[in-house]
CSV table of C-alpha atoms in Angstrom, one decimal:
chain,number,residue,atom,x,y,z
B,1450,UNK,CA,16.3,4.2,-63.5
B,1451,UNK,CA,17.0,4.5,-59.9
B,1452,UNK,CA,18.7,8.0,-59.9
B,1453,UNK,CA,21.9,8.7,-58.7
B,1454,UNK,CA,22.7,6.7,-55.6
B,1455,UNK,CA,25.2,7.4,-52.8
B,1456,UNK,CA,26.3,5.6,-49.8
B,1457,UNK,CA,26.5,5.6,-47.1
B,1458,UNK,CA,23.5,7.9,-46.2
B,1459,UNK,CA,24.9,9.0,-42.9
B,1460,UNK,CA,28.5,8.8,-41.6
B,1461,UNK,CA,29.7,9.6,-38.2
B,1462,UNK,CA,33.8,9.1,-37.7
B,1463,UNK,CA,36.6,9.9,-35.7
B,1464,UNK,CA,39.0,12.6,-36.3
B,1465,UNK,CA,42.0,11.1,-38.2
B,1466,UNK,CA,40.2,8.4,-39.5
B,1467,UNK,CA,39.8,7.6,-43.4
B,1468,UNK,CA,36.3,8.2,-45.0
B,1469,UNK,CA,35.1,7.0,-48.2
B,1470,UNK,CA,31.9,8.2,-49.9
B,1471,UNK,CA,30.6,6.4,-53.0
B,1472,UNK,CA,28.4,7.5,-55.8
B,1473,UNK,CA,26.6,5.6,-58.7
B,1474,UNK,CA,25.7,8.0,-61.5
B,1475,UNK,CA,22.7,7.7,-63.7
B,1476,UNK,CA,23.5,5.0,-66.4
B,1477,UNK,CA,24.5,6.8,-69.5
B,1478,UNK,CA,25.5,10.1,-68.1
B,1479,UNK,CA,29.0,11.4,-68.9
B,1480,UNK,CA,29.4,14.1,-66.5
B,1481,UNK,CA,29.6,13.5,-62.5
B,1482,UNK,CA,30.3,16.3,-59.8
B,1483,UNK,CA,31.2,16.3,-56.1
B,1484,UNK,CA,29.7,19.1,-54.2
B,1485,UNK,CA,30.0,19.8,-50.3
B,1486,UNK,CA,26.9,21.7,-48.8
B,1487,UNK,CA,27.6,23.7,-45.3
B,1488,UNK,CA,25.6,26.2,-43.8
B,1489,UNK,CA,28.5,28.7,-44.0
B,1490,UNK,CA,29.5,28.1,-47.5
B,1491,UNK,CA,26.7,26.7,-49.4
B,1492,UNK,CA,26.8,24.4,-52.3
B,1493,UNK,CA,30.7,24.3,-53.3
B,1494,UNK,CA,31.7,22.3,-56.5
B,1495,UNK,CA,34.8,20.1,-55.3
B,1496,UNK,CA,35.5,18.1,-58.5
B,1497,UNK,CA,33.9,17.0,-61.7
B,1498,UNK,CA,34.6,14.4,-64.1
B,1499,UNK,CA,33.8,14.0,-67.8
B,1500,UNK,CA,33.9,10.6,-69.3
B,1501,UNK,CA,35.7,9.3,-66.1
B,1502,UNK,CA,38.5,12.0,-66.4
B,1503,UNK,CA,38.8,14.4,-63.6
B,1504,UNK,CA,38.3,17.9,-65.5
B,1505,UNK,CA,38.5,20.7,-62.7
B,1506,UNK,CA,39.5,19.8,-59.0
B,1507,UNK,CA,40.2,23.4,-58.2
B,1508,UNK,CA,37.5,23.2,-55.6
B,1509,UNK,CA,39.0,20.4,-53.8
B,1510,UNK,CA,39.8,21.9,-50.1
B,1511,UNK,CA,43.4,20.3,-49.8
B,1512,UNK,CA,45.4,17.3,-50.1
B,1513,UNK,CA,43.5,15.3,-47.8
B,1514,UNK,CA,40.5,14.9,-50.2
B,1515,UNK,CA,40.9,13.0,-53.4
B,1516,UNK,CA,38.3,11.5,-56.0
B,1517,UNK,CA,38.4,8.8,-58.5
B,1518,UNK,CA,36.2,7.5,-61.1
B,1519,UNK,CA,37.4,4.0,-62.1
B,1520,UNK,CA,34.4,3.3,-64.4
B,1521,UNK,CA,31.5,5.2,-65.9
B,1522,UNK,CA,29.2,3.6,-63.1
B,1523,UNK,CA,31.2,4.5,-59.9
B,1524,UNK,CA,33.2,7.3,-58.4
B,1525,UNK,CA,34.4,7.7,-54.7
B,1526,UNK,CA,35.5,10.7,-52.8
B,1527,UNK,CA,37.9,10.1,-49.9
B,1528,UNK,CA,39.1,12.2,-47.0
B,1529,UNK,CA,42.1,11.0,-45.2
B,1530,UNK,CA,42.7,11.9,-42.5
B,1531,UNK,CA,39.2,13.3,-41.7
B,1532,UNK,CA,38.9,16.6,-39.4
B,1533,UNK,CA,35.6,17.8,-37.8
B,1534,UNK,CA,35.6,20.8,-40.2
B,1535,UNK,CA,34.9,18.3,-43.1
B,1536,UNK,CA,31.5,17.8,-41.5
B,1537,UNK,CA,29.1,18.7,-44.2
B,1538,UNK,CA,26.7,16.9,-46.7
B,1539,UNK,CA,28.3,15.6,-49.6
B,1540,UNK,CA,26.1,15.6,-52.8
B,1541,UNK,CA,27.0,13.7,-56.0
B,1542,UNK,CA,25.3,14.6,-59.3
B,1543,UNK,CA,25.3,13.4,-62.8
B,1544,UNK,CA,24.4,14.6,-66.3
B,1545,UNK,CA,24.7,13.9,-69.9
B,1546,UNK,CA,26.6,16.9,-71.1
B,1547,UNK,CA,26.0,16.5,-74.8
B,1548,UNK,CA,22.3,16.4,-74.5
B,1549,UNK,CA,22.6,19.7,-72.6
B,1550,UNK,CA,20.5,18.2,-70.1
B,1551,UNK,CA,20.4,19.1,-66.4
B,1552,UNK,CA,22.1,17.7,-63.4
B,1553,UNK,CA,20.7,14.9,-61.2
B,1554,UNK,CA,21.2,14.9,-57.7
B,1555,UNK,CA,21.9,12.1,-55.4
B,1556,UNK,CA,20.4,12.0,-51.6
B,1557,UNK,CA,23.6,13.1,-50.3
B,1558,UNK,CA,25.9,12.0,-47.5
B,1559,UNK,CA,25.7,13.5,-44.2
B,1560,UNK,CA,29.2,13.3,-42.9
B,1561,UNK,CA,30.0,14.1,-39.4
B,1562,UNK,CA,33.5,14.0,-37.9
B,1563,UNK,CA,34.0,14.1,-34.1
K,1229,UNK,CA,35.7,32.2,-64.6
K,1230,UNK,CA,31.7,31.6,-64.1
K,1231,UNK,CA,30.0,32.7,-60.8
K,1232,UNK,CA,26.4,33.0,-59.9
K,1233,UNK,CA,25.1,35.5,-57.3
K,1234,UNK,CA,21.7,35.4,-55.5
K,1235,UNK,CA,20.5,38.7,-54.1
K,1236,UNK,CA,18.7,37.3,-51.2
K,1237,UNK,CA,19.8,35.0,-48.6
K,1238,UNK,CA,16.7,34.7,-46.5
K,1239,UNK,CA,13.1,35.7,-47.8
K,1240,UNK,CA,9.9,35.3,-45.5
K,1241,UNK,CA,6.5,35.8,-47.1
K,1242,UNK,CA,3.0,34.9,-46.1
K,1243,UNK,CA,0.8,32.4,-48.1
K,1244,UNK,CA,-0.3,34.1,-51.4
K,1245,UNK,CA,2.3,36.6,-51.6
K,1246,UNK,CA,4.1,36.9,-54.8
K,1247,UNK,CA,7.9,35.7,-55.0
K,1248,UNK,CA,10.8,36.8,-56.8
K,1249,UNK,CA,14.0,35.7,-56.3
K,1250,UNK,CA,17.0,37.4,-57.8
K,1251,UNK,CA,19.9,35.6,-59.7
K,1252,UNK,CA,22.8,37.2,-61.8
K,1253,UNK,CA,25.5,35.1,-63.4
K,1254,UNK,CA,29.1,36.0,-64.6
K,1255,UNK,CA,30.1,34.5,-67.9
K,1256,UNK,CA,30.9,36.0,-71.3
K,1257,UNK,CA,29.8,33.2,-73.6
K,1258,UNK,CA,26.4,31.3,-74.0
K,1259,UNK,CA,25.1,29.6,-70.9
K,1260,UNK,CA,22.4,27.1,-69.5
K,1261,UNK,CA,20.6,28.4,-66.6
K,1262,UNK,CA,18.8,26.2,-63.9
K,1263,UNK,CA,16.8,26.7,-60.8
K,1264,UNK,CA,16.8,23.9,-58.2
K,1265,UNK,CA,14.8,23.5,-55.1
K,1266,UNK,CA,16.0,21.8,-51.8
K,1267,UNK,CA,13.2,21.0,-49.5
K,1268,UNK,CA,14.1,20.3,-45.8
K,1269,UNK,CA,16.4,17.4,-45.3
K,1270,UNK,CA,16.3,16.7,-49.1
K,1271,UNK,CA,18.3,16.5,-51.9
K,1272,UNK,CA,18.3,19.2,-55.0
K,1273,UNK,CA,15.8,18.8,-57.3
K,1274,UNK,CA,15.1,20.8,-60.8
K,1275,UNK,CA,12.4,23.5,-61.0
K,1276,UNK,CA,13.2,24.6,-64.5
K,1277,UNK,CA,15.8,25.0,-67.1
K,1278,UNK,CA,16.7,27.4,-69.9
K,1279,UNK,CA,18.8,26.6,-72.7
K,1280,UNK,CA,17.5,28.3,-75.7
K,1281,UNK,CA,14.5,29.7,-77.2
K,1282,UNK,CA,11.5,31.6,-75.3
K,1283,UNK,CA,13.3,33.4,-72.3
K,1284,UNK,CA,10.4,33.0,-70.2
K,1285,UNK,CA,10.5,29.6,-68.9
K,1286,UNK,CA,7.7,27.7,-67.0
K,1287,UNK,CA,8.7,25.1,-64.5
K,1288,UNK,CA,6.9,22.8,-62.0
K,1289,UNK,CA,4.7,24.0,-59.2
K,1290,UNK,CA,3.7,27.2,-60.7
K,1291,UNK,CA,7.2,28.5,-61.0
K,1292,UNK,CA,8.6,30.5,-63.9
K,1293,UNK,CA,11.9,32.3,-64.7
K,1294,UNK,CA,13.0,34.8,-67.2
K,1295,UNK,CA,16.4,35.1,-68.8
K,1296,UNK,CA,17.2,38.7,-69.4
K,1297,UNK,CA,20.6,38.2,-71.4
K,1298,UNK,CA,21.5,41.9,-71.2
K,1299,UNK,CA,21.5,42.0,-67.5
K,1300,UNK,CA,23.0,38.5,-67.2
K,1301,UNK,CA,19.8,37.5,-65.3
K,1302,UNK,CA,17.5,34.6,-64.7
K,1303,UNK,CA,15.0,35.6,-61.7
K,1304,UNK,CA,12.7,33.3,-60.5
K,1305,UNK,CA,9.3,33.9,-59.8
K,1306,UNK,CA,5.5,32.6,-58.4
K,1307,UNK,CA,2.5,34.7,-58.4
K,1308,UNK,CA,1.2,33.0,-55.1
K,1309,UNK,CA,3.4,31.1,-53.0
K,1310,UNK,CA,2.2,28.3,-50.7
K,1311,UNK,CA,3.4,26.9,-47.2
K,1312,UNK,CA,5.0,23.8,-49.1
K,1313,UNK,CA,7.4,26.1,-51.0
K,1314,UNK,CA,9.3,26.6,-48.1
K,1315,UNK,CA,12.5,25.3,-49.1
K,1316,UNK,CA,16.2,26.6,-50.1
K,1317,UNK,CA,16.4,27.7,-54.0
K,1318,UNK,CA,19.5,27.7,-56.0
K,1319,UNK,CA,20.4,29.3,-59.2
K,1320,UNK,CA,23.0,27.4,-61.3
K,1321,UNK,CA,24.6,28.1,-64.4
K,1322,UNK,CA,27.1,26.2,-66.9
K,1323,UNK,CA,28.8,27.3,-69.9
K,1324,UNK,CA,27.4,25.9,-73.2
K,1325,UNK,CA,29.6,23.5,-75.2
K,1326,UNK,CA,32.2,22.8,-72.6
K,1327,UNK,CA,32.3,19.8,-70.4
K,1328,UNK,CA,29.5,21.0,-68.2
K,1329,UNK,CA,31.0,22.4,-65.1
K,1330,UNK,CA,27.8,23.6,-63.2
K,1331,UNK,CA,28.3,26.1,-60.6
K,1332,UNK,CA,25.5,27.3,-57.9
K,1333,UNK,CA,24.7,30.4,-56.3
K,1334,UNK,CA,25.0,30.6,-52.5
K,1335,UNK,CA,21.0,29.8,-52.2
K,1336,UNK,CA,18.0,31.6,-51.2
K,1337,UNK,CA,16.0,30.4,-48.1
K,1338,UNK,CA,12.3,30.9,-48.5
K,1339,UNK,CA,10.0,30.5,-45.5
K,1340,UNK,CA,6.3,30.9,-46.3
K,1341,UNK,CA,4.0,31.5,-43.1
K,1342,UNK,CA,0.7,29.7,-43.4
């Protein structure tokens, strides 16, 4: 398996633009997590899905952030409109909850909003 | 609510020194525990995990961790660090049996001087 695949790896955008981050989890995994990593706040859980259903989105910073998981093999995290303070590395991770296995992380998307 | 606390934010050691990184969690039920490592510019990778059984867990690259239930702790240890261990280390916990919400500590940056 290729692991968790995120795209793009790097994104530079102007303030006010819409940004969409993409994630393909490991095949067969039933949980998917979106994390944001910054120097100031560390690794924050934004939202996680179980069987494509959002379970906890309490970490989503505000309404500008939204996430979807239309099927078991794809998820998006959208920021609209983007702001400079959204600049961070966004990680997607997936796991198989029933087997009590660990979460596997993608390479991350480094987002810079100028 | 689950939470994870890592005692040290930044640790500097010389090669061959022994390492112990502290991790405490807050959760009243049964948990799964993890240590992840993030090398500079890379994604998070699993070092070791504890689900049940022997509370002393051995991971990759000579790392081990001990789960002490009475202290809600899962400290990471390595008898002799190498320069290549320079990285950021994250402790994480999820509550067993739920939908797999995985919460991370704030991370500890380890710098090993050659």
